[in-house]
XYZ file of C-alpha atoms in Angstrom:
348
model
C -0.050 0.077 -0.035
C 1.401 3.467 -0.933
C 1.935 5.726 1.839
C 1.220 9.719 0.765
C 3.834 11.765 2.618
C 2.425 14.999 3.538
C 4.519 18.041 2.526
C 5.433 20.798 4.803
C 5.367 24.357 3.649
C 8.749 24.565 2.204
C 8.508 21.429 0.316
C 5.271 23.024 -1.346
C 6.868 26.374 -2.127
C 9.521 24.387 -3.812
C 7.400 22.227 -5.685
C 5.452 25.295 -6.788
C 8.540 27.288 -8.002
C 9.727 24.189 -9.969
C 6.187 24.106 -11.994
C 6.522 27.865 -12.578
C 9.910 27.714 -13.713
C 9.036 25.087 -16.370
C 6.426 27.234 -17.450
C 8.703 30.168 -17.958
C 11.426 28.047 -19.603
C 8.614 27.057 -22.124
C 8.926 30.643 -23.349
C 12.563 31.044 -23.386
C 14.947 29.643 -26.263
C 15.713 25.858 -25.654
C 19.372 26.251 -24.582
C 18.427 28.192 -21.422
C 17.482 24.997 -19.773
C 21.076 24.085 -19.860
C 21.912 27.073 -17.487
C 19.077 26.306 -15.210
C 20.242 22.428 -14.916
C 23.878 23.970 -14.440
C 23.072 26.145 -11.457
C 20.638 23.996 -9.804
C 22.974 22.338 -7.395
C 23.948 25.795 -5.712
C 20.710 27.512 -5.954
C 17.257 27.574 -4.508
C 14.078 27.202 -6.361
C 13.141 30.726 -5.772
C 16.600 32.230 -6.741
C 16.338 30.089 -10.244
C 12.693 31.324 -10.695
C 13.558 34.858 -10.235
C 16.507 34.315 -12.724
C 14.202 33.090 -15.223
C 11.888 35.897 -14.970
C 14.699 38.446 -15.187
C 16.246 36.561 -18.243
C 12.921 36.396 -19.863
C 12.691 40.126 -19.486
C 15.928 40.592 -21.230
C 15.008 38.342 -24.224
C 11.594 40.338 -24.532
C 13.525 43.436 -24.738
C 15.880 42.213 -27.362
C 12.766 40.783 -29.414
C 11.305 44.257 -28.988
C 14.243 46.498 -30.057
C 16.949 44.230 -32.036
C 16.366 43.840 -35.805
C 17.721 40.311 -35.877
C 15.646 39.164 -33.039
C 12.362 40.928 -34.119
C 12.354 38.387 -37.101
C 12.207 35.176 -34.941
C 10.030 34.021 -31.943
C 12.080 33.906 -28.782
C 11.613 30.295 -28.670
C 13.608 30.066 -31.965
C 16.471 32.103 -30.734
C 19.990 30.221 -31.140
C 22.666 30.419 -28.518
C 24.942 32.551 -31.045
C 22.518 35.474 -30.253
C 24.418 35.907 -26.953
C 27.577 36.723 -29.008
C 25.607 39.020 -31.252
C 24.636 41.201 -28.196
C 26.724 44.280 -27.660
C 27.532 45.974 -24.528
C 25.349 49.064 -25.377
C 22.432 46.688 -26.037
C 22.709 45.669 -22.330
C 23.087 49.241 -21.126
C 20.271 49.986 -23.046
C 18.223 47.170 -21.316
C 19.209 48.686 -18.003
C 17.982 51.989 -19.075
C 14.652 50.507 -20.267
C 14.334 48.754 -16.844
C 13.794 52.262 -15.380
C 10.394 52.412 -16.706
C 8.582 49.875 -19.102
C 4.943 48.443 -19.558
C 3.931 45.063 -18.946
C 0.307 43.728 -19.008
C -0.737 47.417 -19.248
C 1.133 48.365 -16.147
C 3.897 50.804 -15.548
C 6.727 48.897 -13.792
C 9.796 50.929 -12.467
C 13.175 49.630 -11.259
C 15.731 51.698 -9.226
C 19.434 50.889 -8.802
C 18.559 47.717 -6.435
C 16.369 46.056 -9.115
C 18.657 46.996 -12.000
C 21.690 45.308 -10.082
C 19.516 42.332 -9.454
C 18.778 41.978 -13.436
C 22.288 42.660 -14.376
C 23.324 39.803 -11.766
C 21.167 37.481 -13.264
C 22.483 38.080 -16.839
C 25.841 37.960 -15.696
C 25.549 34.527 -14.411
C 23.615 33.555 -17.509
C 26.509 34.670 -19.832
C 29.355 33.351 -17.277
C 27.641 29.775 -17.662
C 28.010 29.594 -21.461
C 31.371 31.448 -21.534
C 33.096 29.349 -18.879
C 31.850 26.047 -20.959
C 33.223 27.562 -23.859
C 29.948 27.919 -25.855
C 30.047 31.605 -26.456
C 33.167 33.694 -27.314
C 32.418 36.802 -25.475
C 31.296 37.318 -21.778
C 29.392 40.743 -22.859
C 27.564 41.029 -19.554
C 30.673 41.002 -17.557
C 31.681 44.187 -19.414
C 28.858 46.312 -17.740
C 29.327 47.787 -14.301
C 26.886 47.027 -11.839
C 24.597 50.044 -11.059
C 25.859 52.165 -8.020
C 23.550 51.261 -5.328
C 22.621 54.155 -2.841
C 22.591 52.753 0.801
C 19.041 53.456 2.272
C 18.842 54.415 5.865
C 17.729 51.349 7.886
C 14.162 52.027 9.138
C 13.483 50.703 12.653
C 11.246 51.167 15.358
C 12.196 53.113 18.487
C 11.578 51.029 22.026
C 8.569 53.258 22.894
C 6.946 52.698 19.201
C 7.708 48.789 19.791
C 5.873 48.727 23.011
C 3.154 50.705 21.575
C 2.992 48.199 18.730
C 2.730 45.124 20.925
C 0.234 46.900 23.185
C -2.064 47.539 20.082
C -1.445 43.871 18.647
C -2.498 42.697 22.331
C -5.703 44.803 22.971
C -6.674 46.199 19.532
C -6.355 50.029 20.485
C -6.924 52.911 17.740
C -8.651 49.978 15.789
C -11.926 50.485 13.850
C -14.828 48.386 15.039
C -14.909 46.303 12.134
C -10.771 45.899 12.493
C -11.475 44.977 16.197
C -13.718 42.191 15.336
C -11.041 40.818 12.967
C -8.433 41.650 15.568
C -9.916 39.070 18.066
C -9.257 36.324 15.840
C -5.817 37.004 14.578
C -4.018 39.248 17.169
C -1.505 36.697 18.197
C -0.266 35.598 14.371
C 1.137 39.206 13.510
C 4.775 38.630 13.691
C 5.168 34.985 13.160
C 6.598 32.994 10.097
C 4.038 31.557 7.798
C 5.956 28.352 6.909
C 5.994 27.158 10.762
C 4.389 23.729 11.542
C 3.102 22.716 14.908
C 5.946 20.295 15.547
C 8.507 23.022 14.759
C 7.863 24.574 18.372
C 9.648 22.846 21.351
C 8.702 24.143 24.362
C 10.960 21.824 26.549
C 14.010 23.792 25.246
C 12.255 27.230 24.124
C 12.940 27.211 20.490
C 11.448 27.127 16.949
C 12.993 25.080 14.282
C 12.974 27.326 11.057
C 14.025 27.138 7.536
C 16.551 30.011 6.655
C 17.058 31.581 3.348
C 19.220 29.065 1.323
C 17.139 26.154 2.734
C 19.261 25.342 5.870
C 17.480 24.672 9.333
C 18.257 26.831 12.479
C 16.699 27.036 16.101
C 15.406 30.435 17.040
C 14.904 30.637 20.803
C 12.231 32.490 22.413
C 11.663 34.099 25.780
C 8.825 33.920 28.518
C 6.512 36.483 26.588
C 6.545 34.657 23.361
C 6.086 31.377 25.153
C 2.933 32.755 26.972
C 1.738 34.003 23.578
C 2.381 30.877 21.729
C 0.492 28.804 24.436
C -2.651 31.106 24.480
C -2.539 30.684 20.555
C -2.354 26.981 20.655
C -5.248 26.724 23.244
C -7.363 28.451 20.675
C -5.667 26.228 17.880
C -7.009 23.163 19.355
C -10.523 24.323 18.823
C -9.782 24.961 14.720
C -10.509 22.375 12.070
C -7.854 23.049 9.407
C -8.539 22.681 5.794
C -7.362 19.433 4.239
C -3.751 19.750 3.598
C -3.063 22.267 6.306
C -3.334 20.243 8.995
C 0.118 20.713 10.429
C 0.310 24.450 9.607
C 0.749 26.367 13.029
C -0.776 29.566 12.021
C -4.064 29.663 10.297
C -6.097 32.122 8.445
C -9.730 32.915 9.161
C -10.328 30.340 6.330
C -8.485 27.822 8.185
C -5.797 27.640 5.876
C -1.980 28.313 6.298
C -1.362 31.881 6.516
C -0.039 33.660 3.378
C 2.986 36.069 3.465
C 0.674 38.821 2.208
C -1.637 38.293 4.965
C 1.230 38.849 7.533
C 2.595 41.796 5.350
C -0.828 43.284 5.876
C -1.344 42.503 9.474
C 1.920 44.336 10.322
C 1.010 47.230 7.870
C -2.243 47.722 9.705
C -1.067 47.873 13.284
C 2.080 49.732 12.419
C 0.235 52.509 10.811
C -1.394 53.129 14.180
C 2.035 53.686 15.797
C 3.723 55.766 13.075
C 2.986 57.214 9.842
C 6.399 58.577 8.893
C 7.738 54.956 8.785
C 6.876 52.343 6.241
C 6.997 49.238 8.847
C 7.217 45.899 7.428
C 7.860 42.454 8.775
C 11.538 42.826 7.457
C 11.716 46.266 9.284
C 10.578 44.409 12.690
C 13.615 41.959 12.193
C 15.923 45.274 11.711
C 14.418 46.482 14.998
C 14.998 43.458 16.835
C 18.733 43.207 15.366
C 19.262 46.509 16.762
C 17.975 46.043 19.924
C 19.882 42.883 20.483
C 23.225 44.637 19.273
C 22.840 47.406 21.747
C 22.046 44.908 24.751
C 24.999 42.720 23.890
C 27.355 44.513 21.757
C 27.964 40.878 20.104
C 27.864 41.341 16.285
C 28.531 37.755 15.729
C 25.505 36.788 17.929
C 23.202 39.345 15.913
C 24.682 37.973 12.675
C 23.905 34.186 13.857
C 20.421 35.128 15.154
C 19.408 37.036 11.847
C 20.755 34.349 9.828
C 23.292 36.074 7.989
C 26.096 33.907 6.447
C 28.417 36.546 6.408
C 29.085 38.759 9.369
C 30.174 41.739 7.258
C 26.457 41.824 6.062
C 25.469 42.631 9.579
C 28.432 45.032 9.927
C 27.291 47.051 7.362
C 23.609 47.230 8.663
C 24.698 48.088 12.017
C 27.869 50.457 11.205
C 26.263 53.322 12.754
C 25.839 51.556 16.181
C 29.382 50.227 16.157
C 30.499 53.731 15.493
C 28.635 54.995 18.549
C 29.845 52.306 20.622
C 33.737 52.858 19.677
C 32.787 56.461 20.811
C 31.474 55.533 24.122
C 34.519 53.039 24.602
C 36.872 56.154 24.314
C 35.358 57.569 27.882
C 34.820 54.297 29.233
C 37.729 54.427 31.386
C 40.515 56.971 32.387
C 44.286 56.749 32.396
C 44.541 58.946 35.387
C 42.122 60.250 37.824
C 41.110 63.895 37.491
C 41.125 65.958 40.539
C 38.107 67.961 41.383
C 38.625 71.318 40.540
C 36.417 72.355 43.641
C 37.960 70.267 45.949
C 39.971 71.674 48.922
C 43.560 71.934 48.444
C 45.512 69.425 50.703
C 47.553 72.302 52.406
C 44.406 74.098 53.461
């Protein structure tokens, strides 16, 4: 008798990404499949799908602007077209990405979006160049757009307290929102991919899947434990939809919560705290990292907890705080005692 294994959230997401990738590949030149097979061992399904969308945009641009490519369907383009593309073609492509239309909508890209698209194209070209299937690595000639570092937006401690109070008691919500709040208040800042058996109350930790696919344990304190226990008490009275039995957090439709649902909840509650800051789940993560670093001064601990593989990534985000700590260190001790100007002279 065949046993059907129930998929967890991450397996389901990977399967969906693979199916989407196959559909995108059907719209690309056949030689592109070699590239995606080649990068599979060291990339996630999410990364490969993002690359596929970006590379398709590039071929759509060529099909629209290049005389040779206009004469053929995208799926009929040969590998030799990569050698025909000039540096100026790629530079014009990046300029085009600043504003273009797709499905009747205006789409814009700033430095960050352009850099990502060029990075995908560089990887694409490099694969065929390294395997000696094309003569020129044209994409490597185009410099990455200069990215202007954005100021990290985070909540101040008093704003965090107000946010938590609102999540807990629903202050400042409309009557309609308050009704919804009673059913969702404990789910705001939690991960949608968690399953019930990922929570270990004995050790006070939650097993999570980090970016890149590896697993890690995130430990929680007493406040989170109380909130989780309260929620699980409610969870026992909910009958999940079929296929969502293992999900820790359920929507009002008794299905696993979607990422967008969590984003909308955070946006709703945060808008009552501040209208000057655009607060997202990622910004809450930055807030946590900031407070943890202020408390411990341990940049390696912050990097580990936030799941940064390279501590330099963490240093870059919290450079201002490190500078502040260095200034504080300058006055942390004195090389010699300073006499009190107003003290009495020993001879008096």
